[in-house]
GROMACS .gro file of C-alpha atoms in nm:
model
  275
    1UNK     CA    1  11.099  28.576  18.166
    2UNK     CA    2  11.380  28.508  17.898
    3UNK     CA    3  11.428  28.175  17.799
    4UNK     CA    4  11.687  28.099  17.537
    5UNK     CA    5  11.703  27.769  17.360
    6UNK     CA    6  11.928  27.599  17.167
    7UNK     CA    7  11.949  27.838  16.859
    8UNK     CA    8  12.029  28.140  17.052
    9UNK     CA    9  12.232  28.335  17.218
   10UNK     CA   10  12.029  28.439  17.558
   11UNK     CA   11  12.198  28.749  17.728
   12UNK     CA   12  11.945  28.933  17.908
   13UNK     CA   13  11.999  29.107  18.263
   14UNK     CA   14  12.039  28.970  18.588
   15UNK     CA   15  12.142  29.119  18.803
   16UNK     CA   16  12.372  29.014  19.131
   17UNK     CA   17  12.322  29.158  19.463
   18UNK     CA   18  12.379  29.397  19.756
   19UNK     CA   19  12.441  29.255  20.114
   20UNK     CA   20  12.596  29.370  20.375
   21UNK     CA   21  12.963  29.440  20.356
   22UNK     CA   22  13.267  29.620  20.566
   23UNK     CA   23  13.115  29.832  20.814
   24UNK     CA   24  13.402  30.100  20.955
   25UNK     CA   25  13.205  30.149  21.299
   26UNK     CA   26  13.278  29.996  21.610
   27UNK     CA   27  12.896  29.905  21.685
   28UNK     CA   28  12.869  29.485  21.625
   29UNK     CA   29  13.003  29.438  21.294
   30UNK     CA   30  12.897  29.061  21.180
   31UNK     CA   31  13.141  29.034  20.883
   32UNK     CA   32  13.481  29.152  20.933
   33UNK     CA   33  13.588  29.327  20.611
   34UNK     CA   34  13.805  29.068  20.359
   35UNK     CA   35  14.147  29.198  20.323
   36UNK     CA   36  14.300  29.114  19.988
   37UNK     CA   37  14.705  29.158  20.100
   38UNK     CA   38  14.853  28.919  19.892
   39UNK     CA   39  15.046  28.670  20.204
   40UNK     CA   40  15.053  28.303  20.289
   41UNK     CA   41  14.975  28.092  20.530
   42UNK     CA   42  15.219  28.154  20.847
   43UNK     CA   43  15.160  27.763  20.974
   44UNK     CA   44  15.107  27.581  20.630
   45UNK     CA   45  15.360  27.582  20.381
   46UNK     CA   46  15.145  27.565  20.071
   47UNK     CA   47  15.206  27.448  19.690
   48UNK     CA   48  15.256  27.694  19.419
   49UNK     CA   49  14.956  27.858  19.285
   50UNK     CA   50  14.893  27.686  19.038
   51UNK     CA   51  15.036  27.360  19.138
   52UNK     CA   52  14.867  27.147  18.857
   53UNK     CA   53  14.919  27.425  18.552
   54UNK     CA   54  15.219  27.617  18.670
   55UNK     CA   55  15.281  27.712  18.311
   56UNK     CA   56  14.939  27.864  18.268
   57UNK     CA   57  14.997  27.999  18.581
   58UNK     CA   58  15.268  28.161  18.558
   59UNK     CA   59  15.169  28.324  18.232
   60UNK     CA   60  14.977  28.560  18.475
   61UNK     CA   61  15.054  28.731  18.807
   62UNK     CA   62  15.072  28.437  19.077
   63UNK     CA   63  14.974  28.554  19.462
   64UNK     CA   64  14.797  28.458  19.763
   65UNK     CA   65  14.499  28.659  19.916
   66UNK     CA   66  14.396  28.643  20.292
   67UNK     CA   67  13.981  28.607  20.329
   68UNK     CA   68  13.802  28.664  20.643
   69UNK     CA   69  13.842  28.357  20.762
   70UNK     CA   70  14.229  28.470  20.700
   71UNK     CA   71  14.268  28.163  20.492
   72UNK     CA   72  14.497  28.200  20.193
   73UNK     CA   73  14.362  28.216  19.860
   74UNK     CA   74  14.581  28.086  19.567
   75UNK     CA   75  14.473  28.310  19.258
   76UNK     CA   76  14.628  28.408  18.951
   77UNK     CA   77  14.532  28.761  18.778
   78UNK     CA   78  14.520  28.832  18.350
   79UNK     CA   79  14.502  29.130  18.199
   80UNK     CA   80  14.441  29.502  18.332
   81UNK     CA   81  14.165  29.780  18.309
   82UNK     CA   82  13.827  29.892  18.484
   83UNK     CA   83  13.632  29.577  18.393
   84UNK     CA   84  13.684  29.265  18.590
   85UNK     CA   85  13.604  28.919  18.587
   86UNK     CA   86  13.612  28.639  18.850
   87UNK     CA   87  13.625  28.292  18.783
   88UNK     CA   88  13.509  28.009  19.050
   89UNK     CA   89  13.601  27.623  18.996
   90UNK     CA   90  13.430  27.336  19.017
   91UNK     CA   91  13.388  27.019  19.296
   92UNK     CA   92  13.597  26.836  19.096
   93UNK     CA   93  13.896  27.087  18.982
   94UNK     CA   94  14.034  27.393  19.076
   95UNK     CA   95  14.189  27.730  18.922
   96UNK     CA   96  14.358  27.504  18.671
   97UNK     CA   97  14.030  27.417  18.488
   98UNK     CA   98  13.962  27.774  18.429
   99UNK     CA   99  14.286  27.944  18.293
  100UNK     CA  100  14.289  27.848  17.945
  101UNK     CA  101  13.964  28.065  17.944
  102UNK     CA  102  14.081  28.331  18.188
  103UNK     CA  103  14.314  28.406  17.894
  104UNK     CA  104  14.111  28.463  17.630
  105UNK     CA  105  13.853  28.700  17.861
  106UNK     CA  106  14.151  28.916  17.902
  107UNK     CA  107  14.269  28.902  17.557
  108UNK     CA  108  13.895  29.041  17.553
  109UNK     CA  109  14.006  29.341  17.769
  110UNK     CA  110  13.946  29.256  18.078
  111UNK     CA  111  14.078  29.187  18.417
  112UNK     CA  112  14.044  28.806  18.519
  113UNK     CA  113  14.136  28.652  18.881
  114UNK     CA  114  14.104  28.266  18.892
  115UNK     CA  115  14.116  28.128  19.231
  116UNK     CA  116  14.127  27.832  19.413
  117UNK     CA  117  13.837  27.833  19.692
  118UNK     CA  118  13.976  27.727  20.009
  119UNK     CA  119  13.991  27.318  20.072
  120UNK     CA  120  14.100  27.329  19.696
  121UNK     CA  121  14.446  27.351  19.489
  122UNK     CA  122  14.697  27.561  19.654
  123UNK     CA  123  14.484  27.770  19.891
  124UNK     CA  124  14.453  27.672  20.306
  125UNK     CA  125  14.341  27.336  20.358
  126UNK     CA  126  13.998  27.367  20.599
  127UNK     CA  127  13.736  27.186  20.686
  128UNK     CA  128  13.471  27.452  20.706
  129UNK     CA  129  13.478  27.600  20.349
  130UNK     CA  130  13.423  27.967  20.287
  131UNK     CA  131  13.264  27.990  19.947
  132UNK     CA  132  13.073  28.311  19.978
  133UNK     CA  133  13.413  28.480  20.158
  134UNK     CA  134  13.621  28.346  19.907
  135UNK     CA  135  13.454  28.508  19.609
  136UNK     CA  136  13.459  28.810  19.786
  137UNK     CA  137  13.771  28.827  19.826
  138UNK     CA  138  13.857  28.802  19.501
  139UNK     CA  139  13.617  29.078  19.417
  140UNK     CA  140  13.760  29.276  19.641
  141UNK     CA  141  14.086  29.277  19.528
  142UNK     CA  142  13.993  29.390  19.176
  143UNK     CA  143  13.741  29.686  19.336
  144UNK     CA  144  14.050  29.784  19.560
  145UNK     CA  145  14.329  29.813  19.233
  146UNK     CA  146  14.120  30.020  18.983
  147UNK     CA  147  13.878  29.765  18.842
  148UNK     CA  148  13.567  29.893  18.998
  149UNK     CA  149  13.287  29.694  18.732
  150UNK     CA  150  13.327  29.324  18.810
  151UNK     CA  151  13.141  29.021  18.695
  152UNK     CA  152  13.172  28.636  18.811
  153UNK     CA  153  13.153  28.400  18.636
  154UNK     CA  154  13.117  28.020  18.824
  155UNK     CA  155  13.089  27.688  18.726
  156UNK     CA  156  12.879  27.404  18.869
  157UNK     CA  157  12.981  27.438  19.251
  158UNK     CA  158  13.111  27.724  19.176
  159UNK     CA  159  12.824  27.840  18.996
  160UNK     CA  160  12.553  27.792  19.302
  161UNK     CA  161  12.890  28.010  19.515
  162UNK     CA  162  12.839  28.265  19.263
  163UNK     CA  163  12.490  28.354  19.272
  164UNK     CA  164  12.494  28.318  19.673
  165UNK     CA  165  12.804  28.527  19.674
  166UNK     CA  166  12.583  28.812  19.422
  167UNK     CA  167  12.312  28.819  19.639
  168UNK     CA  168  12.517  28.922  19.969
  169UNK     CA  169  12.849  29.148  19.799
  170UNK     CA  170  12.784  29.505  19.827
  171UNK     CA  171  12.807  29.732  19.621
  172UNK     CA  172  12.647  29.499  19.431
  173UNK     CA  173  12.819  29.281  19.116
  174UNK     CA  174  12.757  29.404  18.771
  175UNK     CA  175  12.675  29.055  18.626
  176UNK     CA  176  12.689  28.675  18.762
  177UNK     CA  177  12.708  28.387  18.506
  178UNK     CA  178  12.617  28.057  18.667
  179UNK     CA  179  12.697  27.772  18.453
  180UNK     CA  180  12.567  27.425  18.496
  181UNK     CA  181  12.448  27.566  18.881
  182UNK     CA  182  12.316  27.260  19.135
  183UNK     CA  183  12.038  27.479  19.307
  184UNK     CA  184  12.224  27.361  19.628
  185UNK     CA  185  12.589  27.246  19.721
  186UNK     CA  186  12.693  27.158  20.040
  187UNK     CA  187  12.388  27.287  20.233
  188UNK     CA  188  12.414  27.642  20.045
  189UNK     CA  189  12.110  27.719  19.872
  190UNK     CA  190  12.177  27.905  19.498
  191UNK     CA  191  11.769  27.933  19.466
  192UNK     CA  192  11.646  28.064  19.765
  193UNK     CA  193  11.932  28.333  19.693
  194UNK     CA  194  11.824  28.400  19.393
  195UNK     CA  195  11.562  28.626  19.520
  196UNK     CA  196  11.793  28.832  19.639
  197UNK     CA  197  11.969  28.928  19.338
  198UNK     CA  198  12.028  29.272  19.265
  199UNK     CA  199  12.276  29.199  18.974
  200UNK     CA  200  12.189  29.068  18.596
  201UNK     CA  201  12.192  28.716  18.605
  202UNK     CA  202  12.251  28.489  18.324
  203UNK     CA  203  12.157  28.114  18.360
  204UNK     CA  204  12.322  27.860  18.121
  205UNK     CA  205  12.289  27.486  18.087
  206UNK     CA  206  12.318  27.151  17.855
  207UNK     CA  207  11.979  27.004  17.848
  208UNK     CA  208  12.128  26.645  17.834
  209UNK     CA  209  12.340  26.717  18.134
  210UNK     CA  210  12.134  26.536  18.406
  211UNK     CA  211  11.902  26.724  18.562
  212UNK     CA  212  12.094  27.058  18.529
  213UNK     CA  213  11.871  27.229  18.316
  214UNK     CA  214  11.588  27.171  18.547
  215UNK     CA  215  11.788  27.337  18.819
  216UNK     CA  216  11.870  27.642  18.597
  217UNK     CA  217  11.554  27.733  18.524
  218UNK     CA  218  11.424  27.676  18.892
  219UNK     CA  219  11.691  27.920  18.987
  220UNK     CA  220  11.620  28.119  18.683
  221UNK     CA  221  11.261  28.146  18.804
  222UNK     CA  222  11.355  28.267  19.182
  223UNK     CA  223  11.566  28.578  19.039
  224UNK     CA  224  11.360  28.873  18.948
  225UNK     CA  225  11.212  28.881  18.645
  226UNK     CA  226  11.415  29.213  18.473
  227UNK     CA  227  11.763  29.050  18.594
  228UNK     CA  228  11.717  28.693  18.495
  229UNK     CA  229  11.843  28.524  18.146
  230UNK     CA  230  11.874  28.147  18.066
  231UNK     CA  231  12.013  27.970  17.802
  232UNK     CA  232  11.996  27.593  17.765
  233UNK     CA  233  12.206  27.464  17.467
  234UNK     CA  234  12.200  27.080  17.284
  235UNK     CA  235  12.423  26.934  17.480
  236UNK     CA  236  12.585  26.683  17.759
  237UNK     CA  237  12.856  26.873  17.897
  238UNK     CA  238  12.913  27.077  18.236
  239UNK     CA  239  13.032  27.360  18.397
  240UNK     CA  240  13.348  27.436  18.224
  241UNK     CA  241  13.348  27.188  17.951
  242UNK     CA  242  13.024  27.323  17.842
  243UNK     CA  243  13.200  27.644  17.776
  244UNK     CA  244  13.532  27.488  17.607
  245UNK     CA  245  13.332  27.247  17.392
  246UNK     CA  246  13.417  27.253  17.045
  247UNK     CA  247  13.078  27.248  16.918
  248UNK     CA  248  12.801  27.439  16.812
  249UNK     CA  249  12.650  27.485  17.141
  250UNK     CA  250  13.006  27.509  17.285
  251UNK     CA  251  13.033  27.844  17.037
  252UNK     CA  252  12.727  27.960  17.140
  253UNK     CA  253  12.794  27.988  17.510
  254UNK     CA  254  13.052  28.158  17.478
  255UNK     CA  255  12.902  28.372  17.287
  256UNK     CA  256  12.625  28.442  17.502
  257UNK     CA  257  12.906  28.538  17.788
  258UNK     CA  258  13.027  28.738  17.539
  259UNK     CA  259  12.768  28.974  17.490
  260UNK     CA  260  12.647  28.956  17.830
  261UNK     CA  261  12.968  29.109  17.984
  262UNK     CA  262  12.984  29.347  17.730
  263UNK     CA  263  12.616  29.476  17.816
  264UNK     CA  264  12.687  29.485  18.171
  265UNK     CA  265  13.052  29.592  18.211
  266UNK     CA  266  13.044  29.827  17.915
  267UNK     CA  267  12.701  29.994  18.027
  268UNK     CA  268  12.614  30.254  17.743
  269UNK     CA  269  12.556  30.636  17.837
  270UNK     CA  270  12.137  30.538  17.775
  271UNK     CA  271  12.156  30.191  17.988
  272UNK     CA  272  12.041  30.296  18.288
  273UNK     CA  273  12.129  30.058  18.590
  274UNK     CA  274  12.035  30.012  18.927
  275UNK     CA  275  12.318  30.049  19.190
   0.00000   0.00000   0.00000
């Protein structure tokens, strides 16, 4: 097991997960395919994407996907190329919290989508959220336009979305970062998923922020050993303000995302990798 303290800048392998996924057969299908055709709600008229950092926003290319549920899923897409990234919000937020990074991974080189799960920002209103669908959808749209290697990146809710949503895409993701993950939100349950993984995983935490270290490394210790990395930094902040600080630890996480993308979505002709 890797466990990366303060000092250090932990990027080991995790790695995601296969589940089941768009079946073309008649036979019982239980998970109609996502489609990613960017349209809107026919009986909600909903806000811009975007609607609390329109000029962020609109420094990227706006649209609304359809999930399974065919809910509509505000997003907003930086940067082009074969490696992807997808960003998932907070409780507390939405998209808007994430853009200021989204720009600088694709000033990286890669491919970001932000979205705004639905219940959130300018996506369909709902009361039965669709977490795991969401984040598929937004995968799916990147694997369906040319950007076949795609990470995700999540942040506390977000984060515990993310490693659920690892554990059941197929093909499998090539990385998940969960940030700041609560091993469960809103009955969905980020550890027991864990076991599942079948993509490199990488952990990360403030060990002043409550008790969100101890939930990192308890999901840390569910994934399988050669796909698990954590990395708890000196600090109080969460989710995305963990990533944004302007501190030492602040630098260091992102640093540690950093390298861990490029290990996973820039696989070298030796790395060998399971999909």
């Amino acid at each position: 097991m890797a466990r990366v303290r303060r000092p250090l800048v932990a990027v080991a392998s995790a790695l995601l997960l296969a589940i089941a996924g768009c079946t073309p057969e008649p036979p019982p299908d239980p998970e109609p395919p996502p489609t990613t055709t960017p349209s809107a709600s026919p009986d909600v008229t909903l806000p811009p994407v975007g609607v609390d950092c329109r000029e962020l926003a609109t420094q990227g290319l706006t649209l609304h996907l359809t999930n399974a549920a065919d809910l509509s899923i505000a997003a907003v897409e930086y940067g082009s190329g074969p490696k992807g990234v997808v960003l998932a919000h907070q409780s507390d937020a939405n998209m808007c919290q994430w853009l200021r990074y989204a720009i600088v991974l694709a000033e990286q080189g890669y491919r970001v989508v932000a979205f705004d799960f639905a219940g959130f920002g300018a996506s369909s209103p709902t009361d039965s959220k669709t977490y795991l669908e969401d984040i598929r959808t937004a995968v799916t749209y990147l694997r369906e336009r040319g950007t076949p290697r795609v990470a995700v990146i999540g942040a506390s809710m977000g984060a515990t979305m993310s490693i659920v949503a690892a554990a059941a895409i197929t093909p499998p993701l090539d990385a998940v970062v969960a940030i700041s993950p609560p091993s469960t939100f809103d009955g969905v349950n980020a550890e027991r998923a864990a076991v599942e993984l079948k993509s490199p995983a990488l952990y990360i935490a403030g060990e002043s922020d409550g008790d969100y270290e101890v939930y990192a490394e308890e999901i840390n210790e569910a994934t399988p050993e050669s796909l698990r990395s954590l990395l708890v930094v000196d600090s109080p902040e969460h989710g995305v303000k963990l990533v944004e600080a302007g501190t030492a630890a602040g630098a260091e996480v992102r640093a540690a995302i950093r390298s861990f993308l490029a290990q996973h979505l820039n696989p070298s002709p030796t790395t060998s990798t399971t999909k």
